[in-house]
Amino acid sequence: MTVSQPSSATRSPHPLLDLPPLTAPRFAAIEDRVAALLRTRNDVLITQGEALLPLEAAIRSAVRPGSTALNVVTGPYGETFGGWLRSCGATVVDLVAPFEGAVSAERVAGALQDHPEIDFVSLVHAEAATGNTNPVAGIGAAVRAHGALLMLDAVASVAAEPLETDAWGVDLCVIGGQKAMGGPAGVSAVAVSDRAWQRITDNPQAPRRSYLSLLDWKERWTDAGRTALLPHAPAQLEMLALEACLDRIDAEGLDAVIARHRAASAATRAGARALGSLGCFVVRDQDAAPVATTLRAPAGVDARELAAAALRSNPAVPVQAAAGALAKEMLRVNHYGPAATRSTVPATLRALADGLTALGAAADASAAAQAADEAWEAALAR
Ligand SMILES: *Cc1c(COP(=O)(O)O)cnc(C)c1O
């Protein structure tokens, strides 16, 4: 009798599947490295899902009926936060800033003065969708002086610009790996201050025995000394990818990674302006996010058609039409992670020039290339 043997293909170890278990010390070590990246001594929880998970968890943990939240809206994520805040029973004061700029610390301080009952502030640091970035240091000082908790969505700023969680007084600092870190999208993290833990512990409505529960992780993992079993099986592949991405940031140096993103932003803005028919949506350079540049399509040109025409010229460039109400006029160029490079920016400008030309608009491709190159050099020299 012959017994069929498994083929050698099924027996040989698979690099993604046949992995040894991820140990508790290794999981804890990755958390510590994320804490260093966030410049915080607060507890850092790695959350096992895309960054919307810790963002929602932070709001549902810290906010309850009777809370008054100041929700700073400088892009689409602020709108999402407003919905969660209201569903937690909070009274929400929306502070809406035009997508062409940033919110100022003075405006935040004014809103806090007008509503002394505010006890929670939600803020997005950099907005990949609208291409702007907010001055967190000054806003953080105003929030701290008022005594409210500050939640910061730093998904699109971590590794693209300085992020000083403790120095800025950020109580709930949320990051994801998929933007400037060039890492995985399936794990994220939140740094939680002692003040935030106090608020969460006192909140009878904070999620418990739930995938959104920060308290479950605190009790079962952080306070248990991080040597016990994790509350859920660790997301093995994503954790290894996060570790590899931290290794790569360490090898390049965080300052160099940040400088590369700043240069990519400056070069994209200068190059787009030099094309002649595109405008930068974000007016002032200081308000421009290092991860993405939003451009205004020329009059009479639909941004969605321009994006499609640019992608016909070069399908590899990180250009997309904006989502939502601005889709007809706003074009988005991403320049984060592997796209924040000296070669991707000119390739993107060249594709935009081809797209503009195809649609009958003016485009000076060589002026754009030269302006981008000079801006890149100047940004690195700063
Ligand atoms: C990218 C990003 C996130 C993550 O959300 P996705 O919609 O999954 O990309 C959250 N907040 C900000 C500010 C982001 O830029």
Short mmCIF file of C-alpha atoms and ligand atoms in Angstrom, two decimals:
data_model
loop_
_atom_site.label_atom_id
_atom_site.label_comp_id
_atom_site.label_asym_id
_atom_site.label_seq_id
_atom_site.Cartn_x
_atom_site.Cartn_y
_atom_site.Cartn_z
CA MET A 1 0.00 0.00 0.00
CA THR A 2 1.28 3.44 -0.85
CA VAL A 3 0.64 6.38 1.40
CA SER A 4 0.81 9.72 -0.36
CA GLN A 5 3.47 11.99 1.08
CA PRO A 6 2.87 15.70 1.60
CA SER A 7 4.62 17.61 -1.14
CA SER A 8 7.87 19.30 -0.20
CA ALA A 9 6.12 22.63 -0.75
CA THR A 10 3.75 22.05 2.17
CA ARG A 11 6.55 20.83 4.44
CA SER A 12 9.09 23.61 3.95
CA PRO A 13 8.77 26.49 6.43
CA HIS A 14 6.95 29.51 5.11
CA PRO A 15 8.57 32.86 6.07
CA LEU A 16 5.24 34.50 6.91
CA LEU A 17 3.41 31.54 8.39
CA ASP A 18 5.74 29.27 10.31
CA LEU A 19 6.96 31.79 12.86
CA PRO A 20 7.86 31.18 16.48
CA PRO A 21 5.40 32.85 18.89
CA LEU A 22 6.02 36.54 19.56
CA THR A 23 7.15 36.67 23.17
CA ALA A 24 5.91 39.12 25.80
CA PRO A 25 9.39 40.69 26.24
CA ARG A 26 9.63 41.30 22.52
CA PHE A 27 6.17 42.89 22.44
CA ALA A 28 7.15 45.10 25.41
CA ALA A 29 10.43 46.07 23.73
CA ILE A 30 8.55 47.25 20.64
CA GLU A 31 6.27 49.35 22.86
CA ASP A 32 9.33 50.91 24.48
CA ARG A 33 10.77 51.80 21.10
CA VAL A 34 7.49 53.45 20.08
CA ALA A 35 7.56 55.42 23.36
CA ALA A 36 11.05 56.68 22.47
CA LEU A 37 9.84 57.69 19.00
CA LEU A 38 6.95 59.62 20.58
CA ARG A 39 9.30 61.21 23.13
CA THR A 40 7.14 60.09 26.02
CA ARG A 41 7.51 58.45 29.40
CA ASN A 42 3.78 57.71 29.46
CA ASP A 43 2.38 54.21 29.00
CA VAL A 44 2.35 53.21 25.35
CA LEU A 45 -0.18 50.61 24.26
CA ILE A 46 0.23 48.98 20.88
CA THR A 47 -3.28 48.53 19.56
CA GLN A 48 -4.06 45.71 17.20
CA GLY A 49 -5.78 47.43 14.34
CA GLU A 50 -5.51 50.43 12.06
CA ALA A 51 -5.17 53.83 13.78
CA LEU A 52 -8.91 54.49 13.82
CA LEU A 53 -9.03 51.83 16.58
CA PRO A 54 -6.99 53.76 19.21
CA LEU A 55 -8.55 57.06 18.11
CA GLU A 56 -12.03 55.75 18.79
CA ALA A 57 -10.85 53.92 21.91
CA ALA A 58 -9.29 57.11 23.31
CA ILE A 59 -12.47 59.13 22.82
CA ARG A 60 -14.83 56.45 24.15
CA SER A 61 -12.55 55.86 27.15
CA ALA A 62 -12.10 59.47 28.21
CA VAL A 63 -15.42 61.10 27.27
CA ARG A 64 -18.81 60.63 28.91
CA PRO A 65 -22.20 62.36 29.21
CA GLY A 66 -21.55 65.67 30.94
CA SER A 67 -18.19 66.13 29.17
CA THR A 68 -17.71 69.18 27.01
CA ALA A 69 -15.27 68.65 24.17
CA LEU A 70 -13.52 71.17 21.96
CA ASN A 71 -13.16 69.46 18.60
CA VAL A 72 -10.71 71.20 16.28
CA VAL A 73 -11.70 70.45 12.70
CA THR A 74 -8.97 71.05 10.11
CA GLY A 75 -9.85 68.10 7.86
CA PRO A 76 -12.00 64.96 7.61
CA TYR A 77 -10.71 63.21 10.73
CA GLY A 78 -11.95 66.03 12.96
CA GLU A 79 -15.40 65.45 11.52
CA THR A 80 -15.16 61.77 12.44
CA PHE A 81 -14.10 62.64 15.99
CA GLY A 82 -17.10 64.95 16.35
CA GLY A 83 -19.43 62.04 15.63
CA TRP A 84 -17.78 59.82 18.23
CA LEU A 85 -17.74 62.60 20.83
CA ARG A 86 -21.47 63.20 20.38
CA SER A 87 -22.23 59.50 20.53
CA CYS A 88 -20.48 59.40 23.93
CA GLY A 89 -22.96 62.01 25.17
CA ALA A 90 -20.55 64.95 25.18
CA THR A 91 -21.50 68.50 24.34
CA VAL A 92 -19.25 69.33 21.40
CA VAL A 93 -17.84 72.73 20.52
CA ASP A 94 -16.52 72.50 16.95
CA LEU A 95 -13.68 74.85 16.08
CA VAL A 96 -13.50 74.74 12.30
CA ALA A 97 -10.45 76.16 10.54
CA PRO A 98 -10.27 76.54 6.75
CA PHE A 99 -8.41 73.69 5.08
CA GLU A 100 -6.10 76.28 3.46
CA GLY A 101 -4.35 76.91 6.75
CA ALA A 102 -3.91 75.79 10.33
CA VAL A 103 -5.69 76.57 13.57
CA SER A 104 -3.78 78.98 15.78
CA ALA A 105 -3.06 78.54 19.49
CA GLU A 106 -4.81 81.88 20.02
CA ARG A 107 -8.05 80.61 18.49
CA VAL A 108 -7.93 77.50 20.68
CA ALA A 109 -7.20 79.61 23.77
CA GLY A 110 -10.13 81.88 22.83
CA ALA A 111 -12.51 78.92 22.49
CA LEU A 112 -11.38 77.59 25.88
CA GLN A 113 -11.99 81.00 27.42
CA ASP A 114 -15.46 81.20 25.88
CA HIS A 115 -16.36 77.74 27.20
CA PRO A 116 -14.71 77.23 30.59
CA GLU A 117 -16.53 73.87 30.91
CA ILE A 118 -14.40 72.25 28.16
CA ASP A 119 -12.63 69.21 29.64
CA PHE A 120 -11.43 67.43 26.48
CA VAL A 121 -9.77 68.68 23.29
CA SER A 122 -9.36 66.63 20.11
CA LEU A 123 -6.84 67.80 17.56
CA VAL A 124 -5.22 66.42 14.43
CA HIS A 125 -1.52 67.23 14.10
CA ALA A 126 -0.85 66.83 10.35
CA GLU A 127 -3.70 66.18 7.93
CA ALA A 128 -2.74 63.92 5.04
CA ALA A 129 -6.13 64.50 3.40
CA THR A 130 -6.06 68.29 3.40
CA GLY A 131 -2.29 68.83 3.51
CA ASN A 132 -2.10 71.13 6.51
CA THR A 133 -0.43 70.84 9.92
CA ASN A 134 -1.28 72.47 13.24
CA PRO A 135 1.08 74.11 15.77
CA VAL A 136 0.67 71.59 18.59
CA ALA A 137 3.25 73.08 20.98
CA GLY A 138 1.33 76.32 21.45
CA ILE A 139 -2.08 74.64 21.42
CA GLY A 140 -0.89 72.11 23.99
CA ALA A 141 0.24 74.88 26.32
CA ALA A 142 -3.18 76.58 26.07
CA VAL A 143 -5.00 73.30 26.76
CA ARG A 144 -2.76 72.48 29.70
CA ALA A 145 -3.29 75.97 31.20
CA HIS A 146 -7.05 75.40 30.94
CA GLY A 147 -6.81 71.95 32.51
CA ALA A 148 -8.50 69.89 29.78
CA LEU A 149 -7.19 66.61 28.36
CA LEU A 150 -5.58 66.80 24.93
CA MET A 151 -5.98 64.00 22.40
CA LEU A 152 -3.71 64.27 19.36
CA ASP A 153 -4.03 62.35 16.10
CA ALA A 154 -0.37 62.15 15.11
CA VAL A 155 -0.83 59.41 12.50
CA ALA A 156 0.31 61.64 9.65
CA SER A 157 2.97 63.54 11.59
CA VAL A 158 4.97 60.85 13.37
CA ALA A 159 8.39 60.56 11.66
CA ALA A 160 7.48 63.42 9.29
CA GLU A 161 7.87 66.30 11.71
CA PRO A 162 8.89 66.71 15.36
CA LEU A 163 6.46 65.05 17.77
CA GLU A 164 7.04 65.90 21.45
CA THR A 165 4.29 64.10 23.32
CA ASP A 166 5.41 64.96 26.86
CA ALA A 167 6.89 68.40 26.24
CA TRP A 168 3.66 69.46 24.50
CA GLY A 169 1.42 67.99 27.21
CA VAL A 170 -0.37 65.51 24.96
CA ASP A 171 -2.49 63.18 27.12
CA LEU A 172 -3.59 60.75 24.43
CA CYS A 173 -1.18 60.58 21.50
CA VAL A 174 -2.22 58.26 18.68
CA ILE A 175 -0.01 57.04 15.85
CA GLY A 176 -0.17 54.52 13.03
CA GLY A 177 2.72 52.98 11.13
CA GLN A 178 1.52 53.48 7.58
CA LYS A 179 2.39 57.07 6.76
CA ALA A 180 5.86 58.60 7.26
CA MET A 181 7.09 55.59 9.21
CA GLY A 182 6.72 53.54 6.05
CA GLY A 183 5.42 50.67 8.15
CA PRO A 184 2.37 48.48 8.60
CA ALA A 185 -1.19 49.81 8.66
CA GLY A 186 -2.56 47.03 10.84
CA VAL A 187 -1.07 48.05 14.18
CA SER A 188 -1.16 51.44 15.83
CA ALA A 189 -0.38 52.89 19.24
CA VAL A 190 -1.59 55.31 21.86
CA ALA A 191 0.46 56.96 24.61
CA VAL A 192 -1.67 57.59 27.70
CA SER A 193 -0.71 60.11 30.40
CA ASP A 194 -1.44 59.58 34.10
CA ARG A 195 -4.04 62.35 33.90
CA ALA A 196 -5.76 60.53 31.06
CA TRP A 197 -5.67 57.22 32.96
CA GLN A 198 -7.29 58.96 35.92
CA ARG A 199 -10.07 60.31 33.70
CA ILE A 200 -10.59 56.93 32.05
CA THR A 201 -10.63 55.02 35.33
CA ASP A 202 -13.23 57.45 36.71
CA ASN A 203 -15.43 57.05 33.62
CA PRO A 204 -18.10 54.40 34.23
CA GLN A 205 -18.82 54.45 30.51
CA ALA A 206 -15.23 53.60 29.44
CA PRO A 207 -15.28 50.39 27.36
CA ARG A 208 -14.52 47.19 29.32
CA ARG A 209 -14.24 43.66 27.98
CA SER A 210 -14.25 45.24 24.56
CA TYR A 211 -11.80 45.50 21.68
CA LEU A 212 -11.98 49.28 22.27
CA SER A 213 -10.95 48.98 25.92
CA LEU A 214 -7.74 50.72 26.90
CA LEU A 215 -8.44 49.73 30.52
CA ASP A 216 -8.40 46.03 29.66
CA TRP A 217 -4.92 46.39 28.19
CA LYS A 218 -3.75 48.46 31.16
CA GLU A 219 -4.94 45.94 33.71
CA ARG A 220 -4.13 42.72 31.92
CA TRP A 221 -0.86 43.74 30.30
CA THR A 222 0.75 47.04 31.38
CA ASP A 223 -0.02 46.87 35.11
CA ALA A 224 0.64 43.12 35.08
CA GLY A 225 4.29 43.93 34.34
CA ARG A 226 4.13 43.13 30.61
CA THR A 227 5.37 39.60 31.21
CA ALA A 228 1.98 37.92 31.25
CA LEU A 229 -0.07 36.78 28.33
CA LEU A 230 -1.43 39.53 26.12
CA PRO A 231 -5.19 40.08 26.29
CA HIS A 232 -5.44 38.86 22.70
CA ALA A 233 -3.06 36.88 20.50
CA PRO A 234 -0.40 39.31 19.29
CA ALA A 235 -0.74 40.43 15.67
CA GLN A 236 2.48 38.65 14.90
CA LEU A 237 3.19 39.76 11.33
CA GLU A 238 2.25 43.35 11.98
CA MET A 239 4.41 43.51 15.09
CA LEU A 240 7.40 42.15 13.21
CA ALA A 241 6.77 44.68 10.44
CA LEU A 242 6.56 47.48 13.01
CA GLU A 243 9.83 46.33 14.55
CA ALA A 244 11.49 46.25 11.11
CA CYS A 245 10.19 49.73 10.39
CA LEU A 246 11.62 51.03 13.69
CA ASP A 247 14.94 49.40 12.77
CA ARG A 248 14.90 51.23 9.45
CA ILE A 249 14.11 54.58 11.08
CA ASP A 250 16.96 54.01 13.55
CA ALA A 251 19.35 53.14 10.73
CA GLU A 252 18.51 56.30 8.76
CA GLY A 253 18.15 58.43 11.90
CA LEU A 254 14.85 60.05 12.90
CA ASP A 255 16.15 63.54 12.12
CA ALA A 256 17.10 62.45 8.60
CA VAL A 257 13.68 60.85 8.06
CA ILE A 258 12.00 64.08 9.18
CA ALA A 259 14.30 66.17 6.97
CA ARG A 260 13.48 63.96 3.97
CA HIS A 261 9.76 64.59 4.46
CA ARG A 262 10.26 68.32 4.93
CA ALA A 263 12.33 68.43 1.74
CA ALA A 264 9.73 66.42 -0.20
CA SER A 265 7.03 68.88 0.86
CA ALA A 266 9.10 71.95 -0.01
CA ALA A 267 10.12 70.48 -3.37
CA THR A 268 6.57 69.48 -4.28
CA ARG A 269 5.21 72.92 -3.40
CA ALA A 270 7.94 74.78 -5.26
CA GLY A 271 7.71 72.48 -8.26
CA ALA A 272 3.93 72.66 -8.45
CA ARG A 273 4.01 76.46 -8.34
CA ALA A 274 6.67 76.54 -11.07
CA LEU A 275 4.47 74.41 -13.34
CA GLY A 276 2.53 77.64 -13.76
CA SER A 277 -1.11 76.56 -13.65
CA LEU A 278 -1.44 74.79 -10.31
CA GLY A 279 -1.86 76.46 -6.95
CA CYS A 280 -0.99 75.18 -3.50
CA PHE A 281 -4.16 74.74 -1.44
CA VAL A 282 -2.35 75.44 1.83
CA VAL A 283 -1.23 79.05 1.54
CA ARG A 284 1.66 79.38 3.99
CA ASP A 285 4.63 76.98 3.88
CA GLN A 286 4.63 76.75 7.67
CA ASP A 287 1.08 75.33 7.62
CA ALA A 288 1.90 72.68 5.00
CA ALA A 289 2.03 69.06 6.15
CA PRO A 290 5.27 67.23 5.35
CA VAL A 291 3.36 64.09 4.30
CA ALA A 292 1.10 65.39 1.53
CA THR A 293 0.60 68.44 -0.64
CA THR A 294 -2.84 69.50 -1.79
CA LEU A 295 -2.98 71.34 -5.10
CA ARG A 296 -5.68 73.44 -6.70
CA ALA A 297 -6.55 72.43 -10.27
CA PRO A 298 -6.56 75.23 -12.86
CA ALA A 299 -9.89 76.90 -13.60
CA GLY A 300 -11.92 74.73 -15.96
CA VAL A 301 -9.96 71.56 -15.18
CA ASP A 302 -11.57 68.88 -13.02
CA ALA A 303 -9.05 67.63 -10.43
CA ARG A 304 -10.28 64.04 -10.87
CA GLU A 305 -9.55 64.21 -14.60
CA LEU A 306 -6.16 65.74 -13.95
CA ALA A 307 -5.27 62.98 -11.49
CA ALA A 308 -6.35 60.37 -14.02
CA ALA A 309 -4.33 62.03 -16.80
CA ALA A 310 -1.22 62.23 -14.58
CA LEU A 311 -1.59 58.56 -13.69
CA ARG A 312 -1.93 57.66 -17.39
CA SER A 313 1.48 59.27 -17.88
CA ASN A 314 2.97 57.43 -14.89
CA PRO A 315 0.79 55.01 -12.92
CA ALA A 316 3.42 54.77 -10.17
CA VAL A 317 3.24 58.36 -8.90
CA PRO A 318 1.41 59.05 -5.60
CA VAL A 319 -1.25 61.39 -7.00
CA GLN A 320 -4.94 61.15 -6.21
CA ALA A 321 -8.04 63.31 -6.41
CA ALA A 322 -9.25 64.51 -3.02
CA ALA A 323 -12.25 62.81 -1.47
CA GLY A 324 -15.53 64.48 -0.65
CA ALA A 325 -16.72 67.99 -1.37
CA LEU A 326 -13.38 69.21 -2.75
CA ALA A 327 -12.91 66.35 -5.25
CA LYS A 328 -13.43 68.59 -8.28
CA GLU A 329 -10.90 71.22 -7.31
CA MET A 330 -8.34 69.53 -5.05
CA LEU A 331 -5.59 67.16 -6.03
CA ARG A 332 -3.49 65.38 -3.47
CA VAL A 333 0.16 64.41 -3.82
CA ASN A 334 1.39 62.03 -1.12
CA HIS A 335 5.06 62.14 -0.25
CA TYR A 336 5.49 59.95 2.76
CA GLY A 337 7.52 56.88 3.57
CA PRO A 338 9.06 55.47 0.40
CA ALA A 339 7.53 58.34 -1.65
CA ALA A 340 9.51 61.00 0.24
CA THR A 341 12.50 60.59 -2.03
CA ARG A 342 14.56 62.66 -4.35
CA SER A 343 13.36 60.62 -7.35
CA THR A 344 9.62 60.36 -6.63
CA VAL A 345 8.99 64.11 -6.36
CA PRO A 346 10.33 65.02 -9.84
CA ALA A 347 8.60 61.97 -11.34
CA THR A 348 5.35 63.21 -9.83
CA LEU A 349 5.83 66.74 -11.17
CA ARG A 350 6.62 65.34 -14.62
CA ALA A 351 3.40 63.26 -14.57
CA LEU A 352 1.40 66.31 -13.48
CA ALA A 353 2.94 68.34 -16.32
CA ASP A 354 1.98 65.60 -18.80
CA GLY A 355 -1.54 65.50 -17.36
CA LEU A 356 -1.95 69.27 -17.57
CA THR A 357 -0.67 69.32 -21.14
CA ALA A 358 -3.02 66.49 -22.11
CA LEU A 359 -5.95 68.51 -20.77
CA GLY A 360 -4.87 71.65 -22.62
CA ALA A 361 -3.50 73.55 -19.62
CA ALA A 362 -0.10 75.21 -19.45
CA ALA A 363 2.75 73.35 -17.73
CA ASP A 364 6.44 74.25 -17.59
CA ALA A 365 7.98 70.89 -16.74
CA SER A 366 11.61 71.97 -16.76
CA ALA A 367 10.99 75.00 -14.54
CA ALA A 368 9.19 72.69 -12.13
CA ALA A 369 12.05 70.21 -12.06
CA GLN A 370 14.56 72.94 -11.37
CA ALA A 371 12.46 74.64 -8.69
CA ALA A 372 11.87 71.31 -6.95
CA ASP A 373 15.55 70.48 -6.98
CA GLU A 374 16.51 73.85 -5.52
CA ALA A 375 13.80 73.67 -2.86
CA TRP A 376 14.94 70.19 -1.85
CA GLU A 377 18.53 71.43 -1.39
CA ALA A 378 17.42 74.54 0.49
CA ALA A 379 15.21 72.49 2.83
CA LEU A 380 18.07 70.13 3.66
CA ALA A 381 20.39 73.07 4.28
CA ARG A 382 18.02 74.55 6.85
C1 LIG B 1 -3.98 58.46 7.48
C2 LIG B 1 -4.57 59.05 8.68
C3 LIG B 1 -5.28 58.28 9.60
C4 LIG B 1 -5.50 56.83 9.37
O1 LIG B 1 -6.68 56.66 8.67
P1 LIG B 1 -6.92 55.94 7.27
O2 LIG B 1 -8.21 56.55 6.84
O3 LIG B 1 -7.00 54.50 7.53
O4 LIG B 1 -5.80 56.27 6.34
C5 LIG B 1 -5.78 58.90 10.72
N1 LIG B 1 -5.59 60.22 10.95
C6 LIG B 1 -4.91 60.99 10.08
C7 LIG B 1 -4.73 62.43 10.38
C8 LIG B 1 -4.39 60.44 8.92
O5 LIG B 1 -3.73 61.21 8.05
#
